[in-house]
Short mmCIF file of N, CA and C in Angstrom, two decimals:
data_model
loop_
_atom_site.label_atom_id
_atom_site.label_comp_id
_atom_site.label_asym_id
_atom_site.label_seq_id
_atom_site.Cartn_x
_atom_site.Cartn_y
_atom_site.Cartn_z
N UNK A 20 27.51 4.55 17.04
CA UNK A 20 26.43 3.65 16.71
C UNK A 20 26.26 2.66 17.85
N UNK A 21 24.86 2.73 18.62
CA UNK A 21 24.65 1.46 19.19
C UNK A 21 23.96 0.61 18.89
N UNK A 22 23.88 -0.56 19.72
CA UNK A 22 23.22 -1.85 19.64
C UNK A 22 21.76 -1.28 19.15
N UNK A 23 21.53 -0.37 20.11
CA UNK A 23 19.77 0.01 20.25
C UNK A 23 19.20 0.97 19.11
N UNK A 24 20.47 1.86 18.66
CA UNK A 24 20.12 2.99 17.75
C UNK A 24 21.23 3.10 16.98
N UNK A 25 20.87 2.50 15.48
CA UNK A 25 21.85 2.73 14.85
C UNK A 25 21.77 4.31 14.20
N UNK A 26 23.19 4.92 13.66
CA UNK A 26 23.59 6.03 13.48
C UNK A 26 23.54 6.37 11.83
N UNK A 27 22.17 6.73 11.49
CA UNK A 27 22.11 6.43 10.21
C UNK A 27 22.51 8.20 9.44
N UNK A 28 22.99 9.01 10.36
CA UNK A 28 23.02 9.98 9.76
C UNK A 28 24.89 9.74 9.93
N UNK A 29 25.32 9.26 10.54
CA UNK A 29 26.67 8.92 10.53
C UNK A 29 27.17 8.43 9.30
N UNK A 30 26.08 7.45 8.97
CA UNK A 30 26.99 6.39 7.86
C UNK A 30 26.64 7.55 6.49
N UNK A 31 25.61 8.14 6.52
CA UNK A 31 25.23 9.20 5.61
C UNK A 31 26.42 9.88 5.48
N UNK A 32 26.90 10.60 6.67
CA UNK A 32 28.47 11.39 6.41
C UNK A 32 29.52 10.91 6.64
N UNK A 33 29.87 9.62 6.70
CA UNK A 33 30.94 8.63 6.55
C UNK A 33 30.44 8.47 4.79
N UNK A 34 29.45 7.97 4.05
CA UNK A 34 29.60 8.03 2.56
C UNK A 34 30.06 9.31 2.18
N UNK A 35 29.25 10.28 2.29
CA UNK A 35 30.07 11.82 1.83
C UNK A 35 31.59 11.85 1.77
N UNK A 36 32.27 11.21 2.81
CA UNK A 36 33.62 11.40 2.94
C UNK A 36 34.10 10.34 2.32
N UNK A 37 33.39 9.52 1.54
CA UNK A 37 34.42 8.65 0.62
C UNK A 37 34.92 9.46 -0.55
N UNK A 38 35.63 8.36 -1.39
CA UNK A 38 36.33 9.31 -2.18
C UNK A 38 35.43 9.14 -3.73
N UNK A 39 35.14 9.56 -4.66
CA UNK A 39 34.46 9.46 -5.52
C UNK A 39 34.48 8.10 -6.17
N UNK A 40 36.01 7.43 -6.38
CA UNK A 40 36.03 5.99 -7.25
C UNK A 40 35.01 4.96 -5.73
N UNK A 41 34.89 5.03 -4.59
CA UNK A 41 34.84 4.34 -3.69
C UNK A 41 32.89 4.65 -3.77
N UNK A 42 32.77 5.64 -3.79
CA UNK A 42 31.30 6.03 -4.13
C UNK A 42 30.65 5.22 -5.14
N UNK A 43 31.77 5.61 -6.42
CA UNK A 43 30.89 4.61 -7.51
C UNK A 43 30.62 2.89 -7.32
N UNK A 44 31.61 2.86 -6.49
CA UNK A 44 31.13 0.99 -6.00
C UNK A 44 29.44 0.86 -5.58
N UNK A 45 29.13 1.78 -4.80
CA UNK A 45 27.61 1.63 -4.14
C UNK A 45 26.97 1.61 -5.85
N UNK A 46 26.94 2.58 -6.66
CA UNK A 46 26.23 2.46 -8.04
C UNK A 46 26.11 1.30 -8.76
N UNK A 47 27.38 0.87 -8.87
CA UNK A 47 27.77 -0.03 -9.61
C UNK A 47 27.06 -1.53 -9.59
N UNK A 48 27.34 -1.78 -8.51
CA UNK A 48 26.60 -3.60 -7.73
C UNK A 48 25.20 -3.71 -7.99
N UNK A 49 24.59 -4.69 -8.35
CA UNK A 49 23.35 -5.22 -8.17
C UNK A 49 22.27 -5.88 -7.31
N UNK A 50 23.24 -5.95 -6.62
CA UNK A 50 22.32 -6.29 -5.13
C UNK A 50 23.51 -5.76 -3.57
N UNK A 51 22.86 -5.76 -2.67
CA UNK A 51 23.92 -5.21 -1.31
C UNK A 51 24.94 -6.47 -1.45
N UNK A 52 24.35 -7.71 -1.07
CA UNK A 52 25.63 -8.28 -0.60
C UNK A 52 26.73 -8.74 -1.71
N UNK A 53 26.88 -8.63 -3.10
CA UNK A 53 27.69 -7.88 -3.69
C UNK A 53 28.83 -6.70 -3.19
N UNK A 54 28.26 -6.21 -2.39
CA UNK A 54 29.10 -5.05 -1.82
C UNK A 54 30.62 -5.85 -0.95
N UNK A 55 30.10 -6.95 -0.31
CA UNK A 55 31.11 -7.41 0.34
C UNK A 55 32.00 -7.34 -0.13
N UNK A 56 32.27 -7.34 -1.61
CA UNK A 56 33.20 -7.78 -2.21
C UNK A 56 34.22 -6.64 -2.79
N UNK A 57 34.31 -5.38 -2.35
CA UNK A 57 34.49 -4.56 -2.45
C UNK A 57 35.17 -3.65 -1.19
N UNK A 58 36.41 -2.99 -1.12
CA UNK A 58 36.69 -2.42 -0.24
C UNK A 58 36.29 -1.31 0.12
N UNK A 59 35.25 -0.61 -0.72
CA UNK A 59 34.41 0.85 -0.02
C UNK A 59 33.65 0.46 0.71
N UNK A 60 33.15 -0.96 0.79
CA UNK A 60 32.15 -1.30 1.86
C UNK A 60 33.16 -1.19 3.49
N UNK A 61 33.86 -1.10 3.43
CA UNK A 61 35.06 -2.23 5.06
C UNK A 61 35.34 -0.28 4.81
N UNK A 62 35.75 0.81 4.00
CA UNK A 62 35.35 1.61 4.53
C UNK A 62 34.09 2.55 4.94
N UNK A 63 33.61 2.66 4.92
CA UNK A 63 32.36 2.69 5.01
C UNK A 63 32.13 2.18 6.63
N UNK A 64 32.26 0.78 6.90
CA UNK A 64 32.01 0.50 8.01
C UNK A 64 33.69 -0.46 9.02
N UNK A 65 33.99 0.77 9.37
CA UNK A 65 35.64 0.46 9.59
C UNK A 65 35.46 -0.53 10.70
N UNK A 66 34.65 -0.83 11.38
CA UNK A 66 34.23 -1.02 13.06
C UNK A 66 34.25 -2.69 12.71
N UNK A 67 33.56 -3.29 11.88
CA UNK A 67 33.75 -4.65 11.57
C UNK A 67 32.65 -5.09 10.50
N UNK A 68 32.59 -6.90 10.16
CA UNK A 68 31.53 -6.75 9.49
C UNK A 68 29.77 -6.22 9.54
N UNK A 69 29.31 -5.67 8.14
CA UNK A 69 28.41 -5.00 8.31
C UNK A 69 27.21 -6.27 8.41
N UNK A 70 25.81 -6.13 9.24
CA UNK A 70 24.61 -6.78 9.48
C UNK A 70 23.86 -6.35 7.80
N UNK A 71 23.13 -7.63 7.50
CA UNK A 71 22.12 -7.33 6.65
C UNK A 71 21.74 -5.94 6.33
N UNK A 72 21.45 -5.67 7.40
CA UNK A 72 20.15 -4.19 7.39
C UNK A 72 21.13 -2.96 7.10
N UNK A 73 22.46 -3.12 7.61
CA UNK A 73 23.55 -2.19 7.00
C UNK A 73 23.90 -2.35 5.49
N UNK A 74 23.33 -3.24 5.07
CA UNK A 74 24.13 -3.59 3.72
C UNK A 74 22.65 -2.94 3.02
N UNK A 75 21.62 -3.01 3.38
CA UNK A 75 20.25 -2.55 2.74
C UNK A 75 20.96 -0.87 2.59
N UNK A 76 21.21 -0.38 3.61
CA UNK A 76 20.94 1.26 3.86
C UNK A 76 22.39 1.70 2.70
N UNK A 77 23.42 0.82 3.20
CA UNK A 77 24.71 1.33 2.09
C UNK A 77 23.83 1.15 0.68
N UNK A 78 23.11 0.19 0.16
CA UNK A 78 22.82 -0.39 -1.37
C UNK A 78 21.66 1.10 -1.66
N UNK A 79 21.39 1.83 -0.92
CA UNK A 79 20.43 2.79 -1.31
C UNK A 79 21.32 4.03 -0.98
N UNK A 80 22.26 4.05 -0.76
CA UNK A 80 23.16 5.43 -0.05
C UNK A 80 23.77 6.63 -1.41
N UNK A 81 23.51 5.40 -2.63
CA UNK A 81 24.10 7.03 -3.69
C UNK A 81 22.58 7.37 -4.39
N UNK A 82 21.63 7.01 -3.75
CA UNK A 82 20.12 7.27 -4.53
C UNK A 82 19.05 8.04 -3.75
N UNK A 83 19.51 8.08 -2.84
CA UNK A 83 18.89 9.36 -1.55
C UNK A 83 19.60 10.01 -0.72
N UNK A 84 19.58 11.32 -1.03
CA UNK A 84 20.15 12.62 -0.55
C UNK A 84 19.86 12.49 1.13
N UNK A 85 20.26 13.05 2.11
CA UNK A 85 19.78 13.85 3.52
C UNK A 85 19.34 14.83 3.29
N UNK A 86 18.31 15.18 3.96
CA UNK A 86 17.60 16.56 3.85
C UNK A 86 18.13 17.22 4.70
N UNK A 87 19.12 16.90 5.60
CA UNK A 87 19.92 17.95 6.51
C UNK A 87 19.67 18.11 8.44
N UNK A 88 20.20 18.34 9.02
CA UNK A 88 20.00 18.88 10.24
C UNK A 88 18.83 19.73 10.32
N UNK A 89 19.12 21.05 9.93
CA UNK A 89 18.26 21.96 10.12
C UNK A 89 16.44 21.47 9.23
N UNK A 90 16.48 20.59 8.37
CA UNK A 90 15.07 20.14 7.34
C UNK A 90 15.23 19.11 8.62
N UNK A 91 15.47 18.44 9.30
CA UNK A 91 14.88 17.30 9.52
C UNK A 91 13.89 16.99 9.80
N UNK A 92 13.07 17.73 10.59
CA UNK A 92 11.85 17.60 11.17
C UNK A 92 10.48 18.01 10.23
N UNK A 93 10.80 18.58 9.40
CA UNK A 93 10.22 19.46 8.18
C UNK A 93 10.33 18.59 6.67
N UNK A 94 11.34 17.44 6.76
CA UNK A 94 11.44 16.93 5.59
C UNK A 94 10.30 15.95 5.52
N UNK A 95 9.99 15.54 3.82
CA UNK A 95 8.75 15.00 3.49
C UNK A 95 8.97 13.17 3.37
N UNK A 96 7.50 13.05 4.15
CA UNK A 96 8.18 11.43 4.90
C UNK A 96 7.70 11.03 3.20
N UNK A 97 8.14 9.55 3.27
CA UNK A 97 8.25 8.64 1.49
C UNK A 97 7.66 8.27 1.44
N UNK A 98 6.32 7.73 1.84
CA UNK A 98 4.95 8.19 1.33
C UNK A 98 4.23 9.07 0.24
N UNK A 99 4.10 10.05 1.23
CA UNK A 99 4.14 11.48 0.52
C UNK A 99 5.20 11.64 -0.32
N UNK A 100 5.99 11.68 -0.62
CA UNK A 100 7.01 11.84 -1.42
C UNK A 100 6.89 10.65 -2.66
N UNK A 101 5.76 9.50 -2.30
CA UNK A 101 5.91 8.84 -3.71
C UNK A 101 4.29 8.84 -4.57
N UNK A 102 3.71 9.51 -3.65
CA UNK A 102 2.57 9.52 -4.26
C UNK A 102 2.76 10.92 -4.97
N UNK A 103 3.81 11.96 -4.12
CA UNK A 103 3.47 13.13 -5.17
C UNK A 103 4.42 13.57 -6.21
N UNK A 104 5.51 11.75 -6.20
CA UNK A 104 6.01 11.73 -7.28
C UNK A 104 5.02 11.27 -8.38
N UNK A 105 3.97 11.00 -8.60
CA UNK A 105 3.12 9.89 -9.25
C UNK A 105 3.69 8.39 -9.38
N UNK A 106 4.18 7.89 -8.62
CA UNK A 106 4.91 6.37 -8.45
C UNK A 106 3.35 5.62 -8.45
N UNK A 107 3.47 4.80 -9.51
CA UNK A 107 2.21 4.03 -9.90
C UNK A 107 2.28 3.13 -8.45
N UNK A 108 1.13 2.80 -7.81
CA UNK A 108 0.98 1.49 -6.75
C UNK A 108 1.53 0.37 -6.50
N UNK A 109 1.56 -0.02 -8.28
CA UNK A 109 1.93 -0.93 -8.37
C UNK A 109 3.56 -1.34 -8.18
N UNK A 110 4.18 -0.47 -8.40
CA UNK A 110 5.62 -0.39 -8.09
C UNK A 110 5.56 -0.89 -6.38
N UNK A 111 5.03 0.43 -6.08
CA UNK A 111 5.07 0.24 -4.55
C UNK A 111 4.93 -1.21 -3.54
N UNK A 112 3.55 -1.93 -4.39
CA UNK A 112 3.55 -3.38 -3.90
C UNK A 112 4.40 -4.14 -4.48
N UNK A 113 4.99 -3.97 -5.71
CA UNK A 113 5.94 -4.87 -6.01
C UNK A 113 6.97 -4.81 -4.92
N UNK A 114 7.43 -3.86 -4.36
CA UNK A 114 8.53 -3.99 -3.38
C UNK A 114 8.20 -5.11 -2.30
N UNK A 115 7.21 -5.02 -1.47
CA UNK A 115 6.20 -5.07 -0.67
C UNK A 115 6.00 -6.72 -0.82
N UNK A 116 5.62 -7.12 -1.86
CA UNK A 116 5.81 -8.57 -2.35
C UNK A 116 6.51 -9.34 -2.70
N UNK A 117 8.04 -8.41 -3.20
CA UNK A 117 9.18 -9.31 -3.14
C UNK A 117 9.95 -9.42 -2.42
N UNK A 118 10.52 -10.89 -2.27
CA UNK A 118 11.51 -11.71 -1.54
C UNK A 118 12.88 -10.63 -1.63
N UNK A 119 13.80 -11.31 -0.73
CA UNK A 119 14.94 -10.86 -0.53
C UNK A 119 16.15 -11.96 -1.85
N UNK A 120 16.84 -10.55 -2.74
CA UNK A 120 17.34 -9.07 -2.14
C UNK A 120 16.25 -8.60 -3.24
N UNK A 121 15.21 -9.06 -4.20
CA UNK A 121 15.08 -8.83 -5.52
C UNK A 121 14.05 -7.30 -4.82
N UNK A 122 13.73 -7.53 -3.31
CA UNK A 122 12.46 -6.51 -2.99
C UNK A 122 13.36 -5.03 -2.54
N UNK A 123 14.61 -4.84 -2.00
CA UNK A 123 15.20 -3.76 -1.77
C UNK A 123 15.95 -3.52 -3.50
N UNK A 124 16.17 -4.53 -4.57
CA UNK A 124 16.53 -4.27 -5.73
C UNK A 124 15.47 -3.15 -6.49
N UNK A 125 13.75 -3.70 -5.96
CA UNK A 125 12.94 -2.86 -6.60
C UNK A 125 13.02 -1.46 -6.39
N UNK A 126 13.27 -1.16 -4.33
CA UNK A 126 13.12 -0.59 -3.84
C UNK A 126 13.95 0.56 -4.57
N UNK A 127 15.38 0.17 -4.67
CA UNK A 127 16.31 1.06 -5.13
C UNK A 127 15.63 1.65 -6.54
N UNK A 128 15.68 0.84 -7.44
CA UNK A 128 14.87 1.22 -8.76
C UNK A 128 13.98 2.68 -8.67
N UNK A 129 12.71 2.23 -7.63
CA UNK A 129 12.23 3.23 -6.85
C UNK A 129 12.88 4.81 -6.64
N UNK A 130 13.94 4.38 -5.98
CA UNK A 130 14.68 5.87 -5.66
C UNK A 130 15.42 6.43 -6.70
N UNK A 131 16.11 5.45 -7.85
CA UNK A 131 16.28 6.05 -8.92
C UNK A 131 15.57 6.81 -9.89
N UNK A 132 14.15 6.17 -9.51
CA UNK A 132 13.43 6.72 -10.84
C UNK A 132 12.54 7.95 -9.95
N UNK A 133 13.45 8.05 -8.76
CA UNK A 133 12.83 10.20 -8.22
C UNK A 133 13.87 10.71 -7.79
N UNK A 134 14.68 10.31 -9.01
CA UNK A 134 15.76 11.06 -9.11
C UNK A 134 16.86 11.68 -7.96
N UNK A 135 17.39 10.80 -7.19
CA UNK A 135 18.20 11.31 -5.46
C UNK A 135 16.61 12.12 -5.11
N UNK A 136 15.59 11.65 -4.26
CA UNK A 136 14.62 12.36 -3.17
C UNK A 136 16.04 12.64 -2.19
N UNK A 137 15.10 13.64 -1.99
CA UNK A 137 15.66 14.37 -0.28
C UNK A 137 14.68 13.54 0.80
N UNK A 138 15.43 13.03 1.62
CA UNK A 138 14.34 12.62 2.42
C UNK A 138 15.44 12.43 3.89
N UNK A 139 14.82 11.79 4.92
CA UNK A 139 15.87 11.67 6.27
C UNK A 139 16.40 10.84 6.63
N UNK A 140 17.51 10.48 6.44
CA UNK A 140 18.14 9.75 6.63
C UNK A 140 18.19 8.27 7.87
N UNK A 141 18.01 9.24 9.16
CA UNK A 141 17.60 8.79 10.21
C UNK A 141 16.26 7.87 9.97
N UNK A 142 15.46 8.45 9.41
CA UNK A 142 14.04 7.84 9.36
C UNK A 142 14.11 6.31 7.66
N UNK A 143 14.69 6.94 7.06
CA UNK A 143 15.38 5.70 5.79
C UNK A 143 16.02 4.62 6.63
N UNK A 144 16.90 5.40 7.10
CA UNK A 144 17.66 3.70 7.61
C UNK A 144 16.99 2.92 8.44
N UNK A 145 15.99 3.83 9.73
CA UNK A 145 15.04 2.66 10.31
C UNK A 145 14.61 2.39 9.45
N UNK A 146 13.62 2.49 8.16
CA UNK A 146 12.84 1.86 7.47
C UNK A 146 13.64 0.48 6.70
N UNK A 147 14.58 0.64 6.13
CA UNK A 147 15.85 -0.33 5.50
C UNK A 147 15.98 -1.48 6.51
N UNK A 148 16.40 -0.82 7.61
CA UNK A 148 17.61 -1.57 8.68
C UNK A 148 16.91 -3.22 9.54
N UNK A 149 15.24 -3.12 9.73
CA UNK A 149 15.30 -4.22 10.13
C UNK A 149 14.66 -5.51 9.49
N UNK A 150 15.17 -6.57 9.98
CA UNK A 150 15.16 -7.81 9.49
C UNK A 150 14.37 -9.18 10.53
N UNK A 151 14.05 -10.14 9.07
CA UNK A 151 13.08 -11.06 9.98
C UNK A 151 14.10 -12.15 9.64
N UNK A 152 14.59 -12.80 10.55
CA UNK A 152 15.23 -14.17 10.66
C UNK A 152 14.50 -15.12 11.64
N UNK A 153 13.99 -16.25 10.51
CA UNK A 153 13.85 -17.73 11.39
C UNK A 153 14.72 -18.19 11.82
N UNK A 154 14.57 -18.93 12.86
CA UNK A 154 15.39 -20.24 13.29
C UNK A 154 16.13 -21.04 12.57
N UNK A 155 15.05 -21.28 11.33
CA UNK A 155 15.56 -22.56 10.87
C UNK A 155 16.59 -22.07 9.60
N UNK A 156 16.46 -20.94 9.32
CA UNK A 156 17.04 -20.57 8.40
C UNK A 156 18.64 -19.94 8.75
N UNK A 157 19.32 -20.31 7.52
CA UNK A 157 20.78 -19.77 7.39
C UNK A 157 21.28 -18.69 8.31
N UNK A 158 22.34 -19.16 8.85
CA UNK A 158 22.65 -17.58 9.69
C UNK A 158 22.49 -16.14 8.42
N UNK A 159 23.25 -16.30 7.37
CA UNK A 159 23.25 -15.14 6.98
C UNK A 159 22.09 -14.85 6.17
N UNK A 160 20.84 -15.49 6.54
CA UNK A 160 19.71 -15.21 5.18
C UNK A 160 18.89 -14.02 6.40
N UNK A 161 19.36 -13.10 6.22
CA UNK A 161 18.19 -11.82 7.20
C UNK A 161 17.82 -10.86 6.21
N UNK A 162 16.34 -11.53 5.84
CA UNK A 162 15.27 -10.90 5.05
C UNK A 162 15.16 -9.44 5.73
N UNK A 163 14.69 -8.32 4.53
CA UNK A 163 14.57 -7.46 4.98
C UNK A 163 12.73 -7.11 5.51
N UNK A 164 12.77 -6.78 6.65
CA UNK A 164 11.13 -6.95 7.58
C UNK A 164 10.07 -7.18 6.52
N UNK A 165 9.06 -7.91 6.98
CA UNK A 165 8.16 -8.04 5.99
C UNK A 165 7.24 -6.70 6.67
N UNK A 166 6.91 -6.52 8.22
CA UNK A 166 6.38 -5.35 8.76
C UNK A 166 6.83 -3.90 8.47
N UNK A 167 7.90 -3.59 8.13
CA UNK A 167 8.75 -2.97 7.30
C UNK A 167 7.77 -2.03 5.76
N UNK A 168 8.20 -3.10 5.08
CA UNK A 168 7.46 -3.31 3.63
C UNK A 168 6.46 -3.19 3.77
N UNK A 169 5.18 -3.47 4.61
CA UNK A 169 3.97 -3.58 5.17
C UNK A 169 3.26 -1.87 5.67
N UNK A 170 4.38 -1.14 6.29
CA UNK A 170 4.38 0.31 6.38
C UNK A 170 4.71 0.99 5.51
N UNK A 171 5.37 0.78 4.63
CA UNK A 171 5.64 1.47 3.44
C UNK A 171 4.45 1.46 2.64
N UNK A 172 3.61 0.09 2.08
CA UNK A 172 2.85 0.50 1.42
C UNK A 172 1.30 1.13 1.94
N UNK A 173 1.30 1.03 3.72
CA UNK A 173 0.50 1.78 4.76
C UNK A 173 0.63 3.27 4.25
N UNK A 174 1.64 3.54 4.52
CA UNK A 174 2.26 5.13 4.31
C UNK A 174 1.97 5.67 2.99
N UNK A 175 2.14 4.78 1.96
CA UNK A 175 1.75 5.37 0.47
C UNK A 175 0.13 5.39 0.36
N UNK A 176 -0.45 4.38 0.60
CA UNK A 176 -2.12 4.67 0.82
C UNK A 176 -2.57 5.87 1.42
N UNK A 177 -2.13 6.09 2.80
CA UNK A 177 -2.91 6.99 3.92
C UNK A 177 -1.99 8.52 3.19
N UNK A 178 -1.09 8.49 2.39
CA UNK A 178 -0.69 9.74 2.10
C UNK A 178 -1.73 9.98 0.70
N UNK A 179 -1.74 8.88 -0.08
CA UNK A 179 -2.78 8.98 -1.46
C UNK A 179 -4.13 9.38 -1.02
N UNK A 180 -4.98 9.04 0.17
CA UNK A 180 -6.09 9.00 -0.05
C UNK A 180 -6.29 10.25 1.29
N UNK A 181 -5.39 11.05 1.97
CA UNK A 181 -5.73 11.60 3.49
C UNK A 181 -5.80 13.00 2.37
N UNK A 182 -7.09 13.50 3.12
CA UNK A 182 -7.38 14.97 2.49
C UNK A 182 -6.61 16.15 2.77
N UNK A 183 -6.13 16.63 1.84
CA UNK A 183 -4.97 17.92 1.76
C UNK A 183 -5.81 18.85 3.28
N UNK A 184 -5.07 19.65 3.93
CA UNK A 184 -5.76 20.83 5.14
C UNK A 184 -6.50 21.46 4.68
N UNK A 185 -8.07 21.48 5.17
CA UNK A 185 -8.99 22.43 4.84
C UNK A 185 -9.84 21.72 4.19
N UNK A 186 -9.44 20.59 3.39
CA UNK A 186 -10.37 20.01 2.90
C UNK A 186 -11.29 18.86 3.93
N UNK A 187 -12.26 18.52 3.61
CA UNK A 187 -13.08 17.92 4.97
C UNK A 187 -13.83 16.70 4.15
#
């Protein structure tokens, strides 16, 4: 994992290799930083403490599958994947509109209620991973992107309303 590119298919198969009681910790908690408090998190991320945006991607890690190496390029971006779950809109902006953590709380909700999606891992954790911090605010208050949230509900529109191939 670097500075520039984090390794989101890593931490994907660093969870796989936990052990099942250590798994159920991610289920269990109600919000990420909850997790601190817990030693599947410190494994999980052996290297040191985890950033905000790591604690987003672990808090969604037992509710979305990898679609794999070989699907990656072929797997269906979450957009598409929530409009052709029928995920009412309104869900979608609720994420979109809420504050931190209650807006990745919705988010998760979200992935529960489509049941583990397959989707890519790589492309989830950028979406999760970045954060808007002011100045003036707390070192540890790193909201999750509002530009972020802003593409997500981009992505659910232009997948709802873009005409299937062939159609014109």
């Amino acid at each position: 994992m670097t500075a520039d590119k984090p390794d989101f298919i890593g931490l994907w198969q660093r969870y796989q290799a936990l052990s099942t009681g250590d798994k159920a910790v991610f289920k269990r908690v109600s919000d990420p930083d909850e997790l601190r408090e817990f030693h599947a998190l410190y494994k999980l991320f052996p290297q040191g403490r985890a950033h905000e945006g790591w604690l987003r991607a672990a808090f969604l890690l037992p509710w979305c599958d990898d679609c794999g190496d070989a699907k990656r390029q072929s797997c269906q971006k979450l957009g598409k994947l929530l409009v052709s779950r029928s995920v009412n809109e309104s869900r979608v902006l609720q994420v979109a509109r809420s504050n931190s953590p209650n807006d990745i709380v919705q988010f998760r909700r979200l992935m529960i209620q489509l049941k583990n999606p397959i989707l890519n891992w790589d492309e989830l954790g950028r979406f999760l991973y970045p954060s808007d911090h002011e100045p003036s605010s707390p070192a540890n208050s790193w909201e999750w992107s509002g530009k972020a949230k802003r593409k997500l509900v981009e992505h659910y529109y232009l997948a709802q309303f873009s005409p299937a191939k062939g159609d014109k």
